[in-house]
CSV table of C-alpha atoms in Angstrom, one decimal:
chain,number,residue,atom,x,y,z
A,289,MET,CA,-7.9,19.0,6.4
A,290,THR,CA,-9.9,17.1,3.7
A,291,PHE,CA,-6.6,15.3,2.9
A,292,LEU,CA,-6.0,14.3,6.6
A,293,ILE,CA,-9.4,13.1,7.2
A,294,THR,CA,-9.8,11.0,4.0
A,295,LEU,CA,-6.3,9.5,4.7
A,296,LEU,CA,-6.9,8.5,8.3
A,297,SER,CA,-10.3,7.2,7.3
A,298,SER,CA,-9.0,5.1,4.5
A,299,ILE,CA,-6.4,3.7,6.9
A,300,LEU,CA,-8.3,3.1,10.0
A,301,VAL,CA,-12.2,3.3,9.5
A,302,ASN,CA,-12.6,2.3,5.9
A,303,ASN,CA,-9.8,-0.2,6.1
A,304,VAL,CA,-9.8,-2.2,2.7
A,305,VAL,CA,-9.2,-5.5,4.5
A,306,LEU,CA,-11.2,-5.0,7.8
A,307,ALA,CA,-14.1,-3.0,6.5
A,308,GLY,CA,-13.9,-3.7,2.7
A,309,TYR,CA,-13.0,-7.4,2.8
A,310,LYS,CA,-11.0,-6.8,-0.2
A,311,GLY,CA,-7.4,-8.8,-0.4
A,312,LEU,CA,-8.3,-11.4,2.1
A,313,CYS,CA,-6.5,-14.3,-0.1
A,314,SER,CA,-3.0,-12.7,0.1
A,315,TYR,CA,-3.8,-11.3,3.8
A,316,ILE,CA,-4.3,-14.9,5.0
A,317,GLY,CA,-2.0,-16.7,2.7
A,318,ILE,CA,1.2,-14.4,2.8
A,319,SER,CA,0.9,-13.3,6.6
A,320,ASN,CA,2.5,-16.4,7.9
A,321,LYS,CA,5.9,-14.9,7.8
A,322,TRP,CA,6.9,-11.5,8.8
A,323,LYS,CA,9.4,-11.1,5.9
A,324,SER,CA,7.0,-12.2,3.2
A,325,SER,CA,4.4,-9.6,4.8
A,326,VAL,CA,6.9,-6.7,4.7
A,327,GLY,CA,7.8,-7.5,0.9
A,328,MET,CA,4.2,-8.0,-0.3
A,329,GLY,CA,3.1,-4.9,1.7
A,330,ALA,CA,5.8,-2.6,0.2
A,331,ALA,CA,5.2,-3.9,-3.4
A,332,LEU,CA,1.5,-3.5,-3.0
A,333,THR,CA,1.9,0.0,-1.9
A,334,VAL,CA,4.0,1.2,-4.5
A,335,VAL,CA,1.6,-0.5,-7.3
A,336,CYS,CA,-1.5,1.1,-5.5
A,337,VAL,CA,-0.1,4.7,-5.5
A,338,LEU,CA,0.9,4.5,-9.2
A,339,ALA,CA,-2.1,2.6,-10.4
A,340,GLY,CA,-4.6,4.6,-8.6
A,341,LEU,CA,-3.4,7.9,-10.1
A,342,ILE,CA,-3.0,6.5,-13.6
A,343,CYS,CA,-6.4,4.9,-13.5
A,344,TRP,CA,-7.9,8.2,-12.2
A,345,GLY,CA,-6.3,10.1,-15.3
A,346,ILE,CA,-7.8,7.4,-17.8
A,347,GLN,CA,-11.3,7.6,-16.2
A,348,PHE,CA,-11.3,11.2,-17.6
A,349,ILE,CA,-10.5,9.9,-21.0
A,350,LEU,CA,-12.9,7.3,-20.9
A,351,ASN,CA,-15.5,9.7,-19.9
A,352,ALA,CA,-14.6,12.2,-22.6
A,353,LEU,CA,-14.8,9.5,-25.1
A,354,ASN,CA,-18.2,8.3,-23.5
A,355,ILE,CA,-16.9,4.8,-23.0
A,356,GLY,CA,-16.8,4.7,-19.3
A,357,TYR,CA,-18.4,1.3,-19.2
A,358,LEU,CA,-14.9,-0.2,-20.2
A,359,GLN,CA,-13.4,1.1,-17.0
A,360,THR,CA,-12.9,-2.2,-15.5
A,361,VAL,CA,-11.1,-3.8,-18.5
A,362,ALA,CA,-9.0,-0.6,-18.8
A,363,PHE,CA,-7.9,-0.7,-15.2
A,364,ILE,CA,-7.0,-4.4,-15.3
A,365,LEU,CA,-4.9,-3.6,-18.3
A,366,VAL,CA,-3.4,-0.7,-16.5
A,367,VAL,CA,-2.4,-2.8,-13.4
A,368,ALA,CA,-1.1,-5.7,-15.3
A,369,SER,CA,1.1,-3.5,-17.5
A,370,LEU,CA,2.3,-1.5,-14.4
A,371,VAL,CA,3.2,-4.5,-12.6
A,372,GLN,CA,5.0,-6.0,-15.6
A,373,MET,CA,6.9,-2.7,-16.1
A,374,LEU,CA,7.9,-2.5,-12.5
A,375,GLU,CA,9.0,-6.2,-12.5
A,376,ILE,CA,11.4,-5.4,-15.6
A,377,ILE,CA,12.6,-2.2,-14.2
A,378,MET,CA,13.5,-3.9,-10.7
A,379,LYS,CA,15.1,-6.8,-12.4
A,380,LYS,CA,17.4,-4.7,-14.3
A,381,PHE,CA,18.2,-1.8,-11.8
A,382,MET,CA,17.5,-3.3,-8.4
A,383,PRO,CA,18.2,-7.0,-8.5
A,384,SER,CA,18.5,-7.3,-4.9
A,385,LEU,CA,15.1,-6.0,-4.3
A,386,TYR,CA,13.6,-7.9,-7.0
A,387,LYS,CA,15.0,-11.1,-5.6
A,388,ALA,CA,13.7,-10.1,-2.2
A,389,LEU,CA,10.1,-9.6,-3.4
A,390,GLY,CA,10.1,-12.9,-5.3
A,391,ILE,CA,6.8,-14.2,-6.2
A,392,TYR,CA,4.9,-11.3,-4.4
A,393,LEU,CA,5.3,-8.9,-7.3
A,394,PRO,CA,3.4,-10.9,-9.8
A,395,LEU,CA,0.8,-11.7,-7.2
A,396,ILE,CA,-0.2,-8.0,-6.9
A,397,THR,CA,-1.7,-8.2,-10.4
A,398,THR,CA,-4.5,-10.4,-9.1
A,399,ASN,CA,-4.9,-8.6,-5.8
A,400,CYS,CA,-8.3,-7.0,-5.7
A,401,VAL,CA,-7.1,-4.2,-3.3
A,402,VAL,CA,-5.3,-2.6,-6.5
A,403,LEU,CA,-8.5,-2.8,-8.8
A,404,GLY,CA,-10.7,-1.8,-5.9
A,405,LEU,CA,-8.7,1.3,-5.3
A,406,ALA,CA,-8.8,2.1,-9.1
A,407,LEU,CA,-12.5,1.9,-9.1
A,408,GLN,CA,-12.8,4.1,-6.0
A,409,VAL,CA,-10.8,6.8,-7.2
A,410,SER,CA,-12.7,6.7,-10.6
A,411,ALA,CA,-15.6,8.2,-8.8
A,412,TYR,CA,-13.5,11.5,-8.4
A,413,THR,CA,-13.9,12.5,-12.0
A,414,GLU,CA,-16.7,15.1,-11.7
A,415,ILE,CA,-15.9,18.0,-13.9
A,416,ASN,CA,-18.0,20.6,-12.1
A,417,THR,CA,-16.5,19.9,-8.6
A,418,ASN,CA,-13.8,21.4,-6.6
A,419,TRP,CA,-10.5,20.3,-8.2
A,420,GLY,CA,-8.4,21.1,-5.1
A,421,GLU,CA,-10.6,18.8,-2.9
A,422,GLN,CA,-11.0,16.1,-5.7
A,423,ILE,CA,-7.1,15.8,-6.0
A,424,GLN,CA,-6.8,15.7,-2.2
A,425,ASN,CA,-9.3,13.0,-1.9
A,426,VAL,CA,-7.5,10.9,-4.7
A,427,LEU,CA,-4.1,11.5,-3.2
A,428,ALA,CA,-5.4,10.3,0.2
A,429,LEU,CA,-6.9,7.3,-1.1
A,430,CYS,CA,-4.0,6.5,-3.2
A,431,ILE,CA,-1.8,6.6,-0.1
A,432,GLY,CA,-4.2,5.6,2.5
A,433,VAL,CA,-5.7,2.5,1.1
A,434,PRO,CA,-2.3,0.6,0.7
A,435,LEU,CA,-1.1,1.8,3.9
A,436,GLY,CA,-4.1,0.4,5.7
A,437,TYR,CA,-3.7,-2.9,4.0
A,438,TYR,CA,0.2,-2.8,4.9
A,439,ILE,CA,-0.4,-2.0,8.6
A,440,VAL,CA,-3.0,-4.6,8.9
A,441,LEU,CA,-1.0,-7.3,7.2
A,442,LEU,CA,1.9,-6.5,9.4
A,443,LEU,CA,-0.1,-6.7,12.8
A,444,PHE,CA,-1.8,-9.8,11.7
A,445,SER,CA,1.5,-11.3,10.7
A,446,ALA,CA,2.8,-10.7,14.3
A,447,ILE,CA,-0.4,-12.1,15.9
A,448,GLN,CA,-0.4,-15.1,13.5
A,449,GLU,CA,3.1,-16.0,14.8
A,450,ARG,CA,1.7,-16.0,18.2
A,451,ILE,CA,-1.3,-18.1,17.1
A,452,LEU,CA,1.0,-20.7,15.4
A,453,ALA,CA,3.0,-21.1,18.7
A,454,ALA,CA,-0.1,-21.3,20.9
A,455,SER,CA,-2.2,-24.4,21.2
A,456,THR,CA,-5.7,-24.0,19.6
A,457,PRO,CA,-8.8,-25.3,21.5
A,458,HIS,CA,-10.1,-27.5,18.7
A,459,LYS,CA,-8.9,-28.9,15.5
A,460,ALA,CA,-11.8,-27.0,13.6
A,461,PHE,CA,-10.2,-23.8,14.7
A,462,LYS,CA,-6.7,-24.5,13.2
A,463,GLY,CA,-5.4,-22.5,10.4
A,464,ALA,CA,-7.5,-20.2,8.3
A,465,ALA,CA,-10.3,-20.5,10.7
A,466,ILE,CA,-8.7,-19.0,13.7
A,467,GLY,CA,-7.1,-16.3,11.3
A,468,PHE,CA,-10.7,-15.2,10.1
A,469,ILE,CA,-11.7,-15.0,13.6
A,470,THR,CA,-8.9,-12.9,14.7
A,471,THR,CA,-9.6,-10.7,11.8
A,472,ALA,CA,-13.1,-10.3,13.0
A,473,PHE,CA,-12.0,-9.1,16.3
A,474,MET,CA,-9.6,-6.8,14.6
A,475,ALA,CA,-12.3,-5.4,12.3
A,476,MET,CA,-14.5,-4.6,15.4
A,477,ALA,CA,-11.6,-2.9,17.0
A,478,VAL,CA,-11.0,-0.5,14.3
A,479,MET,CA,-14.7,0.2,14.2
A,480,SER,CA,-14.2,2.1,17.2
A,481,PHE,CA,-12.4,4.9,15.3
A,482,ALA,CA,-15.5,5.7,13.3
A,483,GLY,CA,-16.7,8.2,15.9
A,484,LEU,CA,-13.4,10.0,15.9
A,485,LEU,CA,-13.4,10.6,12.0
A,486,GLY,CA,-17.0,11.0,11.0
């Protein structure tokens, strides 16, 4: 039950974009086209799951060596290395997927959703706590955070196609401005799930 509550909470209530305001650059910039949103969301989901689990393990090592203050540097290195390895593997074994993702795979290195997730799961490294619950929380976050980003990115991409086709009432509202206003309304909508999950 802990896994399910944490998973749904990270997707809906504590959505990384709508509640955490992370990843807004790629969220606004890439969501102009549906195909771009699908590619970026899929690539980010894979990287987030792997990076979150690896960084959780590294945090135990940093704590054991009493150098926990180096976590941000270590996590950035992990994310950059992971993206580079995925890029090499995909280029060699899955060239069609590599071409489909294009520029979106390297862009993940600078996406703060991945680093934010790594820092979030690093909090679950208490030695004297229930290990089963800790692992459930980490897995739920590693799956839920990127899925929440992916769902919101796809929803906003569909909405943005309608916004671009419609006439905006004033020049000042065109482009990113109407995108942020729409995102604010989406954020208010997901806040209604807070009562259901906690």
